[in-house]
Short mmCIF file of N, CA and C in Angstrom, two decimals:
data_model
loop_
_atom_site.label_atom_id
_atom_site.label_comp_id
_atom_site.label_asym_id
_atom_site.label_seq_id
_atom_site.Cartn_x
_atom_site.Cartn_y
_atom_site.Cartn_z
N UNK A 1 0.90 -1.19 0.04
CA UNK A 1 -0.15 -0.07 -0.22
C UNK A 1 1.01 1.08 0.25
N UNK A 2 0.68 1.97 -0.87
CA UNK A 2 1.59 3.23 -1.10
C UNK A 2 0.55 4.41 -0.82
N UNK A 3 1.32 5.59 0.07
CA UNK A 3 0.66 6.70 0.33
C UNK A 3 1.00 7.68 -0.55
N UNK A 4 0.22 8.64 -0.91
CA UNK A 4 0.53 9.49 -2.23
C UNK A 4 1.59 10.51 -1.18
N UNK A 5 2.32 10.95 -1.86
CA UNK A 5 3.23 12.22 -1.48
C UNK A 5 2.89 13.28 -1.31
N UNK A 6 1.59 13.70 -1.76
CA UNK A 6 0.85 14.79 -1.63
C UNK A 6 0.29 14.76 -0.26
N UNK A 7 -0.37 13.79 0.42
CA UNK A 7 -0.99 13.37 1.47
C UNK A 7 -0.07 13.69 2.56
N UNK A 8 1.19 13.01 2.47
CA UNK A 8 2.13 13.00 3.30
C UNK A 8 2.81 14.61 3.72
N UNK A 9 2.98 15.39 2.37
CA UNK A 9 3.41 16.45 2.55
C UNK A 9 2.33 17.47 3.27
N UNK A 10 1.13 17.40 2.91
CA UNK A 10 0.04 18.25 3.51
C UNK A 10 0.05 17.82 4.91
N UNK A 11 0.04 16.74 5.41
CA UNK A 11 -0.04 16.55 7.08
C UNK A 11 1.43 16.92 7.65
N UNK A 12 2.30 17.02 6.88
CA UNK A 12 3.63 17.39 7.31
C UNK A 12 3.62 18.94 7.48
N UNK A 13 2.91 19.34 6.70
CA UNK A 13 2.87 21.33 6.75
C UNK A 13 1.71 21.54 7.66
N UNK A 14 0.58 20.76 7.77
CA UNK A 14 -0.25 21.08 8.61
C UNK A 14 0.46 20.90 10.20
N UNK A 15 1.17 19.80 10.51
CA UNK A 15 1.73 19.79 11.84
C UNK A 15 2.59 20.76 12.23
N UNK A 16 3.42 21.04 11.30
CA UNK A 16 4.48 22.15 11.26
C UNK A 16 3.81 23.74 11.73
N UNK A 17 2.84 23.95 10.80
CA UNK A 17 1.98 24.92 11.16
C UNK A 17 1.36 25.00 12.44
N UNK A 18 0.82 24.01 12.69
CA UNK A 18 -0.01 24.16 14.15
C UNK A 18 1.16 24.33 15.41
N UNK A 19 2.39 23.56 15.32
CA UNK A 19 3.24 23.46 16.19
C UNK A 19 3.64 25.14 16.24
N UNK A 20 3.95 25.72 15.00
CA UNK A 20 4.58 27.03 15.17
C UNK A 20 3.45 28.02 15.62
N UNK A 21 2.20 27.91 15.21
CA UNK A 21 1.23 28.83 15.78
C UNK A 21 1.41 28.90 17.39
N UNK A 22 1.26 27.39 17.83
CA UNK A 22 1.38 27.09 19.34
C UNK A 22 2.23 27.78 19.93
N UNK A 23 3.57 27.72 19.21
CA UNK A 23 5.00 28.23 19.86
C UNK A 23 4.73 29.92 19.85
N UNK A 24 4.22 30.71 18.48
CA UNK A 24 4.19 32.04 18.49
C UNK A 24 3.10 32.36 19.75
N UNK A 25 1.97 31.56 20.11
CA UNK A 25 1.21 32.23 21.06
C UNK A 25 1.56 31.93 22.30
N UNK A 26 2.75 31.09 22.72
CA UNK A 26 3.22 30.98 23.89
C UNK A 26 4.45 31.96 24.31
N UNK A 27 5.07 32.41 22.91
CA UNK A 27 5.98 33.39 23.12
C UNK A 27 5.60 34.70 23.39
N UNK A 28 4.26 35.06 22.91
CA UNK A 28 3.65 36.36 22.94
C UNK A 28 3.21 36.36 24.54
N UNK A 29 2.43 35.14 25.14
CA UNK A 29 2.09 35.38 26.49
C UNK A 29 3.37 35.67 27.08
N UNK A 30 4.63 35.30 26.93
CA UNK A 30 5.68 34.95 27.73
C UNK A 30 6.18 36.66 27.72
N UNK A 31 6.09 37.10 26.34
CA UNK A 31 6.27 38.27 26.42
C UNK A 31 5.57 39.31 27.15
N UNK A 32 4.47 38.97 27.12
CA UNK A 32 3.36 39.89 28.08
C UNK A 32 3.84 39.75 29.72
N UNK A 33 4.02 38.72 29.72
CA UNK A 33 4.40 38.54 31.34
C UNK A 33 5.63 39.15 31.81
N UNK A 34 6.66 39.15 30.95
CA UNK A 34 8.09 39.85 30.96
C UNK A 34 7.59 41.47 31.05
N UNK A 35 6.63 41.97 30.36
CA UNK A 35 6.41 43.36 30.36
C UNK A 35 5.84 43.67 31.67
N UNK A 36 4.80 42.85 32.30
CA UNK A 36 3.83 43.25 33.55
C UNK A 36 5.03 43.24 34.45
N UNK A 37 5.97 42.22 34.49
CA UNK A 37 7.11 42.25 35.65
C UNK A 37 8.10 43.41 35.61
N UNK A 38 8.46 43.65 34.26
CA UNK A 38 9.32 45.00 34.20
C UNK A 38 8.40 46.07 34.58
N UNK A 39 7.14 46.34 34.59
CA UNK A 39 6.40 47.45 34.80
C UNK A 39 6.44 47.47 36.30
N UNK A 40 5.97 46.25 37.07
CA UNK A 40 6.45 46.12 38.37
C UNK A 40 7.61 46.66 39.15
N UNK A 41 8.59 46.24 38.34
CA UNK A 41 9.89 46.26 39.05
C UNK A 41 10.17 47.65 38.93
N UNK A 42 9.90 48.42 37.79
CA UNK A 42 10.00 49.87 37.57
C UNK A 42 9.23 50.59 38.84
N UNK A 43 7.87 50.62 38.86
CA UNK A 43 7.22 50.89 40.05
C UNK A 43 7.73 50.69 41.41
N UNK A 44 8.50 49.66 41.71
CA UNK A 44 9.03 49.27 42.94
C UNK A 44 10.26 50.14 42.99
N UNK A 45 10.94 50.32 42.05
CA UNK A 45 12.11 51.38 41.74
C UNK A 45 11.76 52.70 42.25
N UNK A 46 10.70 53.08 41.75
CA UNK A 46 10.16 54.49 41.97
C UNK A 46 10.06 54.70 43.56
N UNK A 47 9.20 53.78 44.08
CA UNK A 47 8.91 53.93 45.49
C UNK A 47 10.13 53.89 46.31
N UNK A 48 10.93 52.86 46.08
CA UNK A 48 12.15 52.95 46.45
C UNK A 48 13.23 54.15 46.40
N UNK A 49 13.04 54.86 45.58
CA UNK A 49 13.90 56.09 45.54
C UNK A 49 13.16 56.95 46.37
N UNK A 50 11.59 57.23 46.33
CA UNK A 50 10.94 58.03 47.22
C UNK A 50 11.17 57.80 48.69
N UNK A 51 11.34 56.40 48.93
CA UNK A 51 11.55 56.14 50.19
C UNK A 51 12.93 56.74 50.85
N UNK A 52 13.93 56.46 49.65
CA UNK A 52 15.43 56.92 50.06
C UNK A 52 15.36 58.55 50.33
N UNK A 53 14.84 59.21 49.35
CA UNK A 53 14.67 60.49 49.52
C UNK A 53 14.50 61.05 50.99
N UNK A 54 13.01 60.57 51.34
CA UNK A 54 12.59 60.89 52.61
C UNK A 54 13.51 60.27 53.95
N UNK A 55 14.30 59.33 53.65
CA UNK A 55 15.26 58.93 54.75
C UNK A 55 16.33 59.76 54.52
N UNK A 56 16.89 60.30 53.53
CA UNK A 56 17.73 61.35 53.28
C UNK A 56 17.51 62.68 53.95
N UNK A 57 16.16 63.30 53.83
CA UNK A 57 15.81 64.25 54.22
C UNK A 57 15.51 64.29 56.20
N UNK A 58 14.86 62.92 56.21
CA UNK A 58 15.17 62.93 58.00
C UNK A 58 16.42 62.70 58.37
N UNK A 59 17.54 62.14 57.56
CA UNK A 59 18.80 62.35 58.35
C UNK A 59 19.57 63.53 58.23
N UNK A 60 19.35 64.39 57.24
CA UNK A 60 19.65 65.76 57.22
C UNK A 60 19.19 66.40 58.17
N UNK A 61 17.77 66.30 58.43
CA UNK A 61 17.10 67.09 59.61
C UNK A 61 17.90 66.89 61.03
N UNK A 62 17.77 65.68 61.25
CA UNK A 62 18.04 65.18 62.63
C UNK A 62 19.47 65.83 62.68
N UNK A 63 20.37 65.62 61.61
CA UNK A 63 21.76 65.98 61.76
C UNK A 63 21.90 67.46 62.48
N UNK A 64 20.83 68.22 61.75
CA UNK A 64 20.84 69.72 62.06
C UNK A 64 20.16 69.91 63.05
N UNK A 65 19.31 69.28 63.84
CA UNK A 65 18.30 69.71 64.96
C UNK A 65 18.21 68.02 65.65
N UNK A 66 19.08 67.62 66.47
CA UNK A 66 19.17 66.37 66.77
C UNK A 66 17.94 65.96 68.05
N UNK A 67 17.37 67.33 68.47
CA UNK A 67 16.55 66.99 69.77
C UNK A 67 15.26 67.49 69.36
N UNK A 68 14.69 67.64 67.84
CA UNK A 68 13.69 68.26 67.85
C UNK A 68 12.67 67.16 67.18
N UNK A 69 11.44 66.92 67.73
CA UNK A 69 10.48 65.84 67.59
C UNK A 69 9.72 66.22 66.03
N UNK A 70 9.74 67.18 65.89
CA UNK A 70 8.72 67.71 64.70
C UNK A 70 9.09 67.19 63.30
N UNK A 71 10.37 67.33 62.86
CA UNK A 71 10.86 66.52 61.65
C UNK A 71 10.46 64.98 61.63
N UNK A 72 10.47 64.19 62.39
CA UNK A 72 9.76 62.85 62.56
C UNK A 72 8.53 62.63 62.48
N UNK A 73 7.64 63.52 62.74
CA UNK A 73 6.36 63.57 62.55
C UNK A 73 5.93 63.76 61.02
N UNK A 74 6.79 64.77 60.56
CA UNK A 74 6.48 64.90 59.09
C UNK A 74 7.05 64.05 58.39
N UNK A 75 7.98 63.26 58.53
CA UNK A 75 8.71 62.19 57.74
C UNK A 75 7.83 60.98 57.81
N UNK A 76 7.37 60.73 59.08
CA UNK A 76 6.40 59.57 59.23
C UNK A 76 5.25 59.94 58.24
N UNK A 77 4.76 60.96 58.06
CA UNK A 77 3.43 61.56 57.12
C UNK A 77 3.87 61.25 55.97
N UNK A 78 5.20 61.60 55.55
CA UNK A 78 5.45 61.39 53.94
C UNK A 78 5.61 60.00 53.78
N UNK A 79 6.04 59.10 54.59
CA UNK A 79 6.19 57.71 54.26
C UNK A 79 4.85 57.10 54.12
N UNK A 80 3.87 57.45 55.16
CA UNK A 80 2.43 56.98 55.04
C UNK A 80 1.85 57.33 53.66
N UNK A 81 2.18 58.42 53.08
CA UNK A 81 1.53 59.05 51.77
C UNK A 81 2.10 58.19 50.85
N UNK A 82 3.41 57.59 50.87
CA UNK A 82 3.71 56.71 49.76
C UNK A 82 3.31 55.23 50.10
N UNK A 83 2.73 54.92 50.83
CA UNK A 83 2.64 53.46 51.36
C UNK A 83 0.61 53.76 50.61
N UNK A 84 -0.03 54.72 50.93
CA UNK A 84 -1.24 54.92 50.59
C UNK A 84 -1.49 55.01 48.82
N UNK A 85 -0.39 55.58 48.32
CA UNK A 85 -0.25 55.96 47.01
C UNK A 85 0.26 54.68 46.22
N UNK A 86 0.85 53.85 46.91
CA UNK A 86 1.62 52.43 46.71
C UNK A 86 0.13 51.63 46.66
N UNK A 87 -0.17 51.48 47.63
CA UNK A 87 -1.59 50.54 47.57
C UNK A 87 -2.64 50.63 46.90
N UNK A 88 -2.84 52.21 46.31
CA UNK A 88 -4.04 52.64 45.56
C UNK A 88 -3.56 52.20 43.97
N UNK A 89 -2.22 52.30 43.68
CA UNK A 89 -1.96 51.53 42.56
C UNK A 89 -2.05 50.22 42.13
N UNK A 90 -1.74 49.48 43.22
CA UNK A 90 -1.79 48.03 43.11
C UNK A 90 -3.27 47.59 43.05
N UNK A 91 -4.48 48.52 43.55
CA UNK A 91 -5.30 48.21 43.26
C UNK A 91 -6.35 48.41 41.69
N UNK A 92 -5.50 48.99 41.24
CA UNK A 92 -5.96 49.41 39.56
C UNK A 92 -5.52 48.34 38.99
#
């Protein structure tokens, strides 16, 4: 029993096309996941920079006025604002 070459070629083309399509879909979803992860890391870096700035302010003020309690309250307020903004962005 001899199978025609056209049928074998058609089956091979169909299988290769299907595998290629599935591979492309998987790569696109992987690309999207990497984009989401990169966006989250960027947001984390921005928040880290804000906290670093606040801590730097706190250290500068405390070095200028070591017995003054007022700057600590302001710094705590700024840190709380960063937390609130960060949690509101996560909810979106």
